[in-house]
PDB file of C-alpha atoms and ligand atoms in Angstrom:
ATOM      1  CA  MET G   1      13.730 185.357  39.388  1.00 56.00           C
ATOM      2  CA  ASN G   2      10.975 187.531  37.738  1.00 61.00           C
ATOM      3  CA  ASN G   3       7.315 186.334  38.364  1.00 69.00           C
ATOM      4  CA  HIS G   4       5.183 188.924  36.549  1.00 79.00           C
ATOM      5  CA  LYS G   5       1.748 187.711  35.287  1.00 85.00           C
ATOM      6  CA  LEU G   6       1.665 186.996  31.607  1.00 90.00           C
ATOM      7  CA  ASN G   7      -0.399 189.261  29.601  1.00 86.00           C
ATOM      8  CA  LEU G   8      -2.204 187.258  26.899  1.00 94.00           C
ATOM      9  CA  ASP G   9      -3.789 190.227  24.930  1.00 92.00           C
ATOM     10  CA  PHE G  10      -1.170 189.826  22.386  1.00 91.00           C
ATOM     11  CA  ALA G  11      -1.652 186.134  22.077  1.00 96.00           C
ATOM     12  CA  GLN G  12      -5.414 186.792  21.730  1.00 96.00           C
ATOM     13  CA  ALA G  13      -4.871 189.288  18.955  1.00 97.00           C
ATOM     14  CA  ALA G  14      -2.900 186.797  17.001  1.00 97.00           C
ATOM     15  CA  LEU G  15      -5.611 184.141  17.446  1.00 97.00           C
ATOM     16  CA  GLU G  16      -8.070 186.574  15.927  1.00 97.00           C
ATOM     17  CA  GLU G  17      -5.791 187.379  13.036  1.00 98.00           C
ATOM     18  CA  TYR G  18      -5.437 183.674  12.100  1.00 98.00           C
ATOM     19  CA  ARG G  19      -8.859 182.545  13.054  1.00 98.00           C
ATOM     20  CA  GLU G  20      -9.885 180.974   9.797  1.00 98.00           C
ATOM     21  CA  THR G  21      -6.816 178.789   9.648  1.00 98.00           C
ATOM     22  CA  LEU G  22      -7.121 177.834  13.290  1.00 98.00           C
ATOM     23  CA  ASP G  23     -10.759 177.057  12.705  1.00 98.00           C
ATOM     24  CA  GLN G  24      -9.708 174.541  10.037  1.00 98.00           C
ATOM     25  CA  PHE G  25      -7.071 173.023  12.534  1.00 98.00           C
ATOM     26  CA  SER G  26      -9.875 172.651  15.070  1.00 98.00           C
ATOM     27  CA  GLU G  27     -12.221 170.996  12.677  1.00 97.00           C
ATOM     28  CA  LEU G  28      -9.505 168.475  11.691  1.00 96.00           C
ATOM     29  CA  LEU G  29      -8.621 167.872  15.341  1.00 96.00           C
ATOM     30  CA  ILE G  30     -12.346 167.122  16.323  1.00 95.00           C
ATOM     31  CA  ALA G  31     -12.907 164.867  13.401  1.00 94.00           C
ATOM     32  CA  GLU G  32      -9.514 162.795  13.683  1.00 93.00           C
ATOM     33  CA  ASN G  33      -9.988 162.754  17.592  1.00 90.00           C
ATOM     34  CA  LYS G  34     -12.945 160.450  17.085  1.00 86.00           C
ATOM     35  CA  LYS G  35     -10.641 157.833  15.506  1.00 84.00           C
ATOM     36  CA  TYR G  36      -7.540 158.402  17.214  1.00 79.00           C
ATOM     37  CA  ASN G  37      -8.066 159.867  20.707  1.00 80.00           C
ATOM     38  CA  LEU G  38      -5.495 162.782  20.259  1.00 83.00           C
ATOM     39  CA  THR G  39      -6.798 165.030  22.970  1.00 82.00           C
ATOM     40  CA  ARG G  40      -9.276 165.004  25.919  1.00 86.00           C
ATOM     41  CA  ILE G  41     -10.223 168.629  25.112  1.00 87.00           C
ATOM     42  CA  ASP G  42     -12.594 168.462  22.162  1.00 83.00           C
ATOM     43  CA  SER G  43     -15.294 171.326  22.024  1.00 91.00           C
ATOM     44  CA  PRO G  44     -14.366 174.045  19.675  1.00 93.00           C
ATOM     45  CA  GLN G  45     -14.627 176.743  22.435  1.00 93.00           C
ATOM     46  CA  GLN G  46     -12.250 174.691  24.788  1.00 93.00           C
ATOM     47  CA  ILE G  47      -9.877 173.867  21.819  1.00 96.00           C
ATOM     48  CA  ARG G  48      -9.555 177.566  21.180  1.00 96.00           C
ATOM     49  CA  VAL G  49      -8.650 178.544  24.646  1.00 96.00           C
ATOM     50  CA  ARG G  50      -6.927 175.388  26.143  1.00 95.00           C
ATOM     51  CA  HIS G  51      -5.034 174.510  22.950  1.00 97.00           C
ATOM     52  CA  PHE G  52      -4.811 177.553  20.612  1.00 98.00           C
ATOM     53  CA  LEU G  53      -4.604 180.403  23.100  1.00 98.00           C
ATOM     54  CA  ASP G  54      -2.402 178.428  25.512  1.00 98.00           C
ATOM     55  CA  SER G  55       0.014 177.592  22.758  1.00 98.00           C
ATOM     56  CA  LEU G  56       0.557 181.338  22.265  1.00 98.00           C
ATOM     57  CA  ALA G  57       1.283 182.032  25.996  1.00 97.00           C
ATOM     58  CA  GLY G  58       4.875 182.312  25.124  1.00 96.00           C
ATOM     59  CA  LEU G  59       4.468 184.470  21.924  1.00 97.00           C
ATOM     60  CA  SER G  60       5.489 187.752  23.308  1.00 95.00           C
ATOM     61  CA  ILE G  61       8.639 186.308  24.924  1.00 95.00           C
ATOM     62  CA  LEU G  62       9.550 184.726  21.509  1.00 97.00           C
ATOM     63  CA  ASP G  63       8.738 187.856  19.566  1.00 96.00           C
ATOM     64  CA  GLU G  64      11.139 189.692  21.826  1.00 95.00           C
ATOM     65  CA  LEU G  65      13.758 187.222  21.390  1.00 96.00           C
ATOM     66  CA  SER G  66      13.344 187.347  17.471  1.00 96.00           C
ATOM     67  CA  LYS G  67      13.718 191.158  17.810  1.00 96.00           C
ATOM     68  CA  LYS G  68      16.906 190.793  19.712  1.00 95.00           C
ATOM     69  CA  THR G  69      18.469 188.264  17.360  1.00 94.00           C
ATOM     70  CA  GLY G  70      17.182 190.430  14.311  1.00 95.00           C
ATOM     71  CA  LYS G  71      16.273 187.151  12.572  1.00 93.00           C
ATOM     72  CA  PRO G  72      13.133 184.838  12.167  1.00 95.00           C
ATOM     73  CA  LEU G  73      13.512 182.199  14.925  1.00 98.00           C
ATOM     74  CA  LYS G  74      14.227 178.569  14.519  1.00 98.00           C
ATOM     75  CA  ILE G  75      12.185 176.549  17.212  1.00 98.00           C
ATOM     76  CA  LEU G  76      11.945 172.866  18.168  1.00 98.00           C
ATOM     77  CA  ASP G  77       8.812 171.784  19.846  1.00 98.00           C
ATOM     78  CA  ILE G  78       9.263 168.596  21.779  1.00 98.00           C
ATOM     79  CA  GLY G  79       6.697 165.995  22.417  1.00 98.00           C
ATOM     80  CA  SER G  80       4.255 168.006  20.362  1.00 98.00           C
ATOM     81  CA  GLY G  81       1.337 165.470  20.510  1.00 97.00           C
ATOM     82  CA  ALA G  82      -1.387 166.873  18.128  1.00 97.00           C
ATOM     83  CA  GLY G  83       0.693 169.962  17.413  1.00 98.00           C
ATOM     84  CA  PHE G  84       0.803 171.973  20.684  1.00 98.00           C
ATOM     85  CA  PRO G  85       2.244 174.519  20.997  1.00 98.00           C
ATOM     86  CA  GLY G  86       4.433 174.100  17.813  1.00 98.00           C
ATOM     87  CA  LEU G  87       2.006 174.131  14.922  1.00 98.00           C
ATOM     88  CA  VAL G  88       0.089 177.027  16.415  1.00 98.00           C
ATOM     89  CA  LEU G  89       3.213 179.045  16.548  1.00 98.00           C
ATOM     90  CA  ALA G  90       3.992 177.992  12.911  1.00 98.00           C
ATOM     91  CA  VAL G  91       0.432 179.242  12.033  1.00 98.00           C
ATOM     92  CA  VAL G  92       0.698 182.788  13.649  1.00 98.00           C
ATOM     93  CA  ARG G  93       4.362 183.345  12.729  1.00 98.00           C
ATOM     94  CA  PRO G  94       4.806 182.118   9.045  1.00 98.00           C
ATOM     95  CA  GLN G  95       8.467 183.605   8.988  1.00 98.00           C
ATOM     96  CA  TRP G  96       9.639 181.393  11.728  1.00 98.00           C
ATOM     97  CA  LYS G  97      10.940 177.842  11.148  1.00 98.00           C
ATOM     98  CA  ILE G  98       9.331 175.293  13.465  1.00 98.00           C
ATOM     99  CA  ILE G  99      10.401 171.601  13.898  1.00 98.00           C
ATOM    100  CA  SER G 100       7.983 169.554  15.728  1.00 98.00           C
ATOM    101  CA  LEU G 101       9.294 166.284  17.365  1.00 98.00           C
ATOM    102  CA  GLU G 102       6.882 163.632  18.414  1.00 98.00           C
ATOM    103  CA  ALA G 103       7.697 160.111  19.367  1.00 98.00           C
ATOM    104  CA  THR G 104       4.302 158.453  18.526  1.00 97.00           C
ATOM    105  CA  LYS G 105       3.745 157.921  14.756  1.00 97.00           C
ATOM    106  CA  LYS G 106       0.064 158.347  14.612  1.00 95.00           C
ATOM    107  CA  LYS G 107       0.528 161.782  16.377  1.00 96.00           C
ATOM    108  CA  ALA G 108       3.230 162.868  13.895  1.00 98.00           C
ATOM    109  CA  ASP G 109       1.075 161.648  11.017  1.00 97.00           C
ATOM    110  CA  PHE G 110      -1.836 163.715  12.314  1.00 97.00           C
ATOM    111  CA  GLN G 111       0.513 166.799  12.438  1.00 98.00           C
ATOM    112  CA  GLN G 112       1.514 166.085   8.828  1.00 98.00           C
ATOM    113  CA  LYS G 113      -1.975 166.024   7.737  1.00 98.00           C
ATOM    114  CA  ILE G 114      -2.524 169.440   9.513  1.00 98.00           C
ATOM    115  CA  CYS G 115       0.560 170.855   7.695  1.00 98.00           C
ATOM    116  CA  ASP G 116      -0.676 169.644   4.395  1.00 98.00           C
ATOM    117  CA  THR G 117      -4.292 170.816   4.923  1.00 97.00           C
ATOM    118  CA  LEU G 118      -3.376 174.163   6.171  1.00 98.00           C
ATOM    119  CA  GLY G 119      -0.455 174.693   3.685  1.00 97.00           C
ATOM    120  CA  LEU G 120       1.975 175.293   6.722  1.00 98.00           C
ATOM    121  CA  LYS G 121       5.331 175.507   4.731  1.00 98.00           C
ATOM    122  CA  ASN G 122       7.343 176.592   7.711  1.00 98.00           C
ATOM    123  CA  ALA G 123       6.811 173.496   9.887  1.00 98.00           C
ATOM    124  CA  THR G 124       8.646 170.138   9.629  1.00 98.00           C
ATOM    125  CA  ILE G 125       7.333 167.141  11.529  1.00 98.00           C
ATOM    126  CA  LEU G 126       9.828 164.579  12.800  1.00 98.00           C
ATOM    127  CA  ASN G 127       8.803 161.240  14.173  1.00 98.00           C
ATOM    128  CA  GLY G 128      11.415 160.495  16.839  1.00 98.00           C
ATOM    129  CA  ARG G 129      12.593 160.746  20.512  1.00 98.00           C
ATOM    130  CA  ALA G 130      14.083 163.898  21.968  1.00 98.00           C
ATOM    131  CA  GLU G 131      16.923 162.031  23.841  1.00 98.00           C
ATOM    132  CA  GLU G 132      18.276 160.355  20.664  1.00 98.00           C
ATOM    133  CA  THR G 133      17.597 163.384  18.200  1.00 98.00           C
ATOM    134  CA  ALA G 134      19.473 165.702  20.744  1.00 98.00           C
ATOM    135  CA  HIS G 135      22.782 163.948  19.889  1.00 98.00           C
ATOM    136  CA  HIS G 136      22.521 164.533  16.051  1.00 98.00           C
ATOM    137  CA  ALA G 137      24.788 167.401  14.981  1.00 98.00           C
ATOM    138  CA  GLN G 138      22.212 168.893  12.783  1.00 98.00           C
ATOM    139  CA  PHE G 139      19.959 169.416  15.807  1.00 98.00           C
ATOM    140  CA  ARG G 140      22.444 169.828  18.697  1.00 98.00           C
ATOM    141  CA  GLN G 141      22.563 173.532  20.037  1.00 98.00           C
ATOM    142  CA  GLN G 142      20.941 174.705  16.805  1.00 98.00           C
ATOM    143  CA  PHE G 143      17.760 176.242  18.130  1.00 98.00           C
ATOM    144  CA  ASP G 144      16.843 179.776  19.246  1.00 98.00           C
ATOM    145  CA  ALA G 145      14.349 178.216  21.533  1.00 98.00           C
ATOM    146  CA  VAL G 146      12.717 174.972  22.494  1.00 98.00           C
ATOM    147  CA  THR G 147       9.194 174.512  23.635  1.00 98.00           C
ATOM    148  CA  ALA G 148       7.417 171.753  25.497  1.00 98.00           C
ATOM    149  CA  ARG G 149       3.879 171.371  26.941  1.00 98.00           C
ATOM    150  CA  ALA G 150       2.849 168.546  29.134  1.00 96.00           C
ATOM    151  CA  LEU G 151       5.987 166.412  28.319  1.00 97.00           C
ATOM    152  CA  ALA G 152       7.627 165.538  31.659  1.00 95.00           C
ATOM    153  CA  ALA G 153       8.607 167.006  35.023  1.00 95.00           C
ATOM    154  CA  MET G 154      11.008 169.743  35.072  1.00 96.00           C
ATOM    155  CA  PRO G 155      14.218 167.853  35.825  1.00 96.00           C
ATOM    156  CA  VAL G 156      13.623 165.340  33.144  1.00 97.00           C
ATOM    157  CA  LEU G 157      12.309 168.138  30.736  1.00 97.00           C
ATOM    158  CA  ALA G 158      15.618 170.056  31.197  1.00 98.00           C
ATOM    159  CA  GLU G 159      17.671 167.142  30.328  1.00 98.00           C
ATOM    160  CA  LEU G 160      15.482 166.186  27.198  1.00 98.00           C
ATOM    161  CA  SER G 161      15.463 169.578  25.709  1.00 98.00           C
ATOM    162  CA  LEU G 162      18.323 172.024  26.576  1.00 98.00           C
ATOM    163  CA  GLY G 163      20.829 170.170  24.426  1.00 98.00           C
ATOM    164  CA  PHE G 164      18.914 171.516  21.534  1.00 98.00           C
ATOM    165  CA  VAL G 165      19.296 175.105  22.285  1.00 98.00           C
ATOM    166  CA  LYS G 166      22.022 177.448  21.313  1.00 98.00           C
ATOM    167  CA  THR G 167      24.013 179.663  23.895  1.00 97.00           C
ATOM    168  CA  GLY G 168      21.669 182.658  24.547  1.00 96.00           C
ATOM    169  CA  GLY G 169      18.571 180.938  23.493  1.00 97.00           C
ATOM    170  CA  PHE G 170      15.582 179.826  25.631  1.00 98.00           C
ATOM    171  CA  GLY G 171      13.780 176.845  26.891  1.00 98.00           C
ATOM    172  CA  LEU G 172      10.042 177.628  27.224  1.00 98.00           C
ATOM    173  CA  TYR G 173       7.975 175.101  29.349  1.00 98.00           C
ATOM    174  CA  TRP G 174       4.202 175.196  29.769  1.00 98.00           C
ATOM    175  CA  LYS G 175       3.554 174.074  33.468  1.00 97.00           C
ATOM    176  CA  GLY G 176       0.503 173.652  35.654  1.00 92.00           C
ATOM    177  CA  PRO G 177       0.023 174.219  39.461  1.00 85.00           C
ATOM    178  CA  SER G 178       2.828 172.337  40.763  1.00 87.00           C
ATOM    179  CA  VAL G 179       5.446 174.542  39.137  1.00 93.00           C
ATOM    180  CA  LYS G 180       7.143 175.840  42.319  1.00 92.00           C
ATOM    181  CA  GLU G 181       7.877 172.390  43.560  1.00 92.00           C
ATOM    182  CA  GLU G 182       9.117 171.230  40.115  1.00 92.00           C
ATOM    183  CA  LEU G 183      11.490 174.175  39.966  1.00 95.00           C
ATOM    184  CA  LYS G 184      12.996 173.404  43.190  1.00 93.00           C
ATOM    185  CA  THR G 185      13.785 169.847  42.095  1.00 94.00           C
ATOM    186  CA  ALA G 186      15.117 171.030  38.867  1.00 96.00           C
ATOM    187  CA  GLN G 187      17.776 173.463  39.803  1.00 95.00           C
ATOM    188  CA  ALA G 188      20.611 171.121  39.546  1.00 96.00           C
ATOM    189  CA  ALA G 189      19.353 169.442  36.255  1.00 97.00           C
ATOM    190  CA  ILE G 190      19.042 172.979  34.640  1.00 98.00           C
ATOM    191  CA  LYS G 191      22.505 174.105  35.758  1.00 98.00           C
ATOM    192  CA  GLN G 192      24.111 170.823  34.631  1.00 98.00           C
ATOM    193  CA  MET G 193      22.546 171.278  31.159  1.00 98.00           C
ATOM    194  CA  GLY G 194      24.234 174.781  30.909  1.00 98.00           C
ATOM    195  CA  ALA G 195      21.072 176.994  31.527  1.00 98.00           C
ATOM    196  CA  LYS G 196      19.463 179.041  34.380  1.00 98.00           C
ATOM    197  CA  ILE G 197      15.841 179.818  35.226  1.00 97.00           C
ATOM    198  CA  GLU G 198      15.085 183.279  34.052  1.00 96.00           C
ATOM    199  CA  LYS G 199      11.365 183.446  35.090  1.00 94.00           C
ATOM    200  CA  SER G 200       8.342 181.726  35.797  1.00 95.00           C
ATOM    201  CA  ALA G 201       5.197 183.686  34.615  1.00 95.00           C
ATOM    202  CA  PRO G 202       1.828 182.697  35.859  1.00 95.00           C
ATOM    203  CA  TYR G 203      -1.283 183.154  33.645  1.00 96.00           C
ATOM    204  CA  THR G 204      -4.891 182.100  33.761  1.00 95.00           C
ATOM    205  CA  LEU G 205      -7.041 180.562  30.894  1.00 95.00           C
ATOM    206  CA  GLN G 206     -10.699 180.897  31.045  1.00 90.00           C
ATOM    207  CA  ALA G 207     -12.908 178.905  28.549  1.00 82.00           C
ATOM    208  CA  GLU G 208     -16.773 179.771  28.626  1.00 82.00           C
ATOM    209  CA  ASP G 209     -17.650 176.124  29.505  1.00 75.00           C
ATOM    210  CA  ALA G 210     -15.010 175.308  32.077  1.00 80.00           C
ATOM    211  CA  GLU G 211     -13.214 176.345  35.360  1.00 88.00           C
ATOM    212  CA  PRO G 212     -10.322 178.700  35.122  1.00 91.00           C
ATOM    213  CA  ALA G 213      -7.036 177.132  34.811  1.00 93.00           C
ATOM    214  CA  ASN G 214      -4.060 178.586  36.565  1.00 94.00           C
ATOM    215  CA  LEU G 215      -0.979 177.916  34.699  1.00 97.00           C
ATOM    216  CA  SER G 216       2.720 178.970  34.345  1.00 97.00           C
ATOM    217  CA  LEU G 217       5.306 179.435  31.783  1.00 97.00           C
ATOM    218  CA  VAL G 218       8.763 178.666  32.785  1.00 98.00           C
ATOM    219  CA  ILE G 219      11.606 180.380  30.839  1.00 97.00           C
ATOM    220  CA  CYS G 220      15.229 179.090  31.060  1.00 98.00           C
ATOM    221  CA  ARG G 221      18.036 180.751  29.371  1.00 98.00           C
ATOM    222  CA  LYS G 222      21.027 178.733  27.897  1.00 98.00           C
ATOM    223  CA  THR G 223      24.316 180.334  29.118  1.00 98.00           C
ATOM    224  CA  ASN G 224      26.733 177.573  28.422  1.00 98.00           C
ATOM    225  CA  ALA G 225      27.315 174.613  26.210  1.00 98.00           C
ATOM    226  CA  THR G 226      25.672 171.277  27.206  1.00 98.00           C
ATOM    227  CA  PRO G 227      28.122 168.585  28.145  1.00 98.00           C
ATOM    228  CA  LYS G 228      28.182 165.917  25.539  1.00 97.00           C
ATOM    229  CA  GLN G 229      26.928 163.088  27.595  1.00 98.00           C
ATOM    230  CA  TYR G 230      23.455 164.641  28.007  1.00 98.00           C
ATOM    231  CA  PRO G 231      20.671 163.788  27.474  1.00 98.00           C
ATOM    232  CA  ARG G 232      21.329 160.111  28.703  1.00 98.00           C
ATOM    233  CA  ILE G 233      19.170 157.187  27.556  1.00 97.00           C
ATOM    234  CA  PHE G 234      15.605 157.558  28.719  1.00 96.00           C
ATOM    235  CA  GLY G 235      15.505 154.689  31.382  1.00 96.00           C
ATOM    236  CA  ILE G 236      18.444 156.499  33.024  1.00 97.00           C
ATOM    237  CA  ILE G 237      16.975 160.010  32.824  1.00 97.00           C
ATOM    238  CA  LYS G 238      13.794 158.614  34.497  1.00 93.00           C
ATOM    239  CA  LYS G 239      15.533 156.357  37.075  1.00 95.00           C
ATOM    240  CA  LYS G 240      18.196 158.990  38.227  1.00 95.00           C
ATOM    241  CA  PRO G 241      17.079 162.448  37.225  1.00 94.00           C
ATOM    242  CA  LEU G 242      19.919 164.977  37.289  1.00 95.00           C
TER     243      LEU G 242
HETATM  244  N1  LIG T   1       2.578 168.945  23.738  1.00 56.49           N
HETATM  245  C1  LIG T   1       1.268 168.209  23.545  1.00 56.49           C
HETATM  246  C2  LIG T   1       1.370 166.759  23.868  1.00 56.49           C
HETATM  247  C3  LIG T   1       1.455 166.490  25.303  1.00 56.49           C
HETATM  248  S1  LIG T   1       1.596 164.769  25.647  1.00 56.49           S
HETATM  249  C4  LIG T   1       0.244 168.926  24.181  1.00 56.49           C
HETATM  250  O1  LIG T   1       0.536 169.780  25.154  1.00 56.49           O
HETATM  251  O2  LIG T   1      -1.042 168.854  23.878  1.00 56.49           O
HETATM  252  C5  LIG T   1       3.344 164.440  25.531  1.00 56.49           C
HETATM  253  C6  LIG T   1       3.721 163.933  24.191  1.00 56.49           C
HETATM  254  O3  LIG T   1       5.102 163.868  24.135  1.00 56.49           O
HETATM  255  C7  LIG T   1       3.072 162.675  23.781  1.00 56.49           C
HETATM  256  O4  LIG T   1       2.587 162.746  22.418  1.00 56.49           O
HETATM  257  C8  LIG T   1       4.336 161.718  23.559  1.00 56.49           C
HETATM  258  O5  LIG T   1       4.185 160.734  22.577  1.00 56.49           O
HETATM  259  C9  LIG T   1       5.497 162.591  23.387  1.00 56.49           C
HETATM  260  N2  LIG T   1       6.801 162.141  23.974  1.00 56.49           N
HETATM  261  C10 LIG T   1       6.944 161.574  25.177  1.00 56.49           C
HETATM  262  N3  LIG T   1       8.253 161.396  25.385  1.00 56.49           N
HETATM  263  C11 LIG T   1       8.930 161.821  24.179  1.00 56.49           C
HETATM  264  C12 LIG T   1      10.276 161.968  23.910  1.00 56.49           C
HETATM  265  N4  LIG T   1      11.241 161.504  24.673  1.00 56.49           N
HETATM  266  N5  LIG T   1      10.541 162.521  22.714  1.00 56.49           N
HETATM  267  C13 LIG T   1       9.569 162.939  21.896  1.00 56.49           C
HETATM  268  N6  LIG T   1       8.336 162.850  22.092  1.00 56.49           N
HETATM  269  C14 LIG T   1       8.003 162.469  23.270  1.00 56.49           C
END
């Protein structure tokens, strides 16, 4: 497994290029957060680093995949909350198609508001649960990549997400400091779902008004079809992780 540190210069450049649109996103998030409690991170500086820049941590990897396939990517972001990382990817790569799946209606509604206000035509918001949606033919093994940040621990995450990915595609998972232990416990689940761990890339986020955050992006590559029975219903996934 390759463990090179991620270079975020590329992500930073994309952030600059789309600054105006992302400032609008940030203003809406701050305004709606007062009503709905969408995020703990609520200063413009921190939103920029901990939400926007972080959402773009996987951008260079996705760009590489897009180069390889020779086509705009089709990506599913699972458990996207207020739109991270999915809607930020949609802003900076208007040619890609992003589907953002979120179980909580008020969060999905907020994301729809973001799409309408920012004029994001390449993003579709779905209010639903991954373990159900993954069994629908129009979503099963249809995506070049899935993304998920702060959704679940790795074994659960693998089962919830990898059934959506085409063979040769990627699962990208935004992880915190416990990544090594999580990966150890997730080997079997990832294999069972038809994938393997390709790399775990550490990176550091530094907002002006906060301690540095040491994070990692885990990349799994889908090598085989996912057996039909996965994902199982959520109660079973949680109780008996693969
Ligand atoms: N990715 C966002 C939100 C993380 S919180 C961010 O990083 O800021 C996790 C989100 O996943 C919550 O909004 C929750 O409603 C959603 N969620 C949890 N389980 C889910 C499932 N099985 N399918 C779809 N969404 C789910």
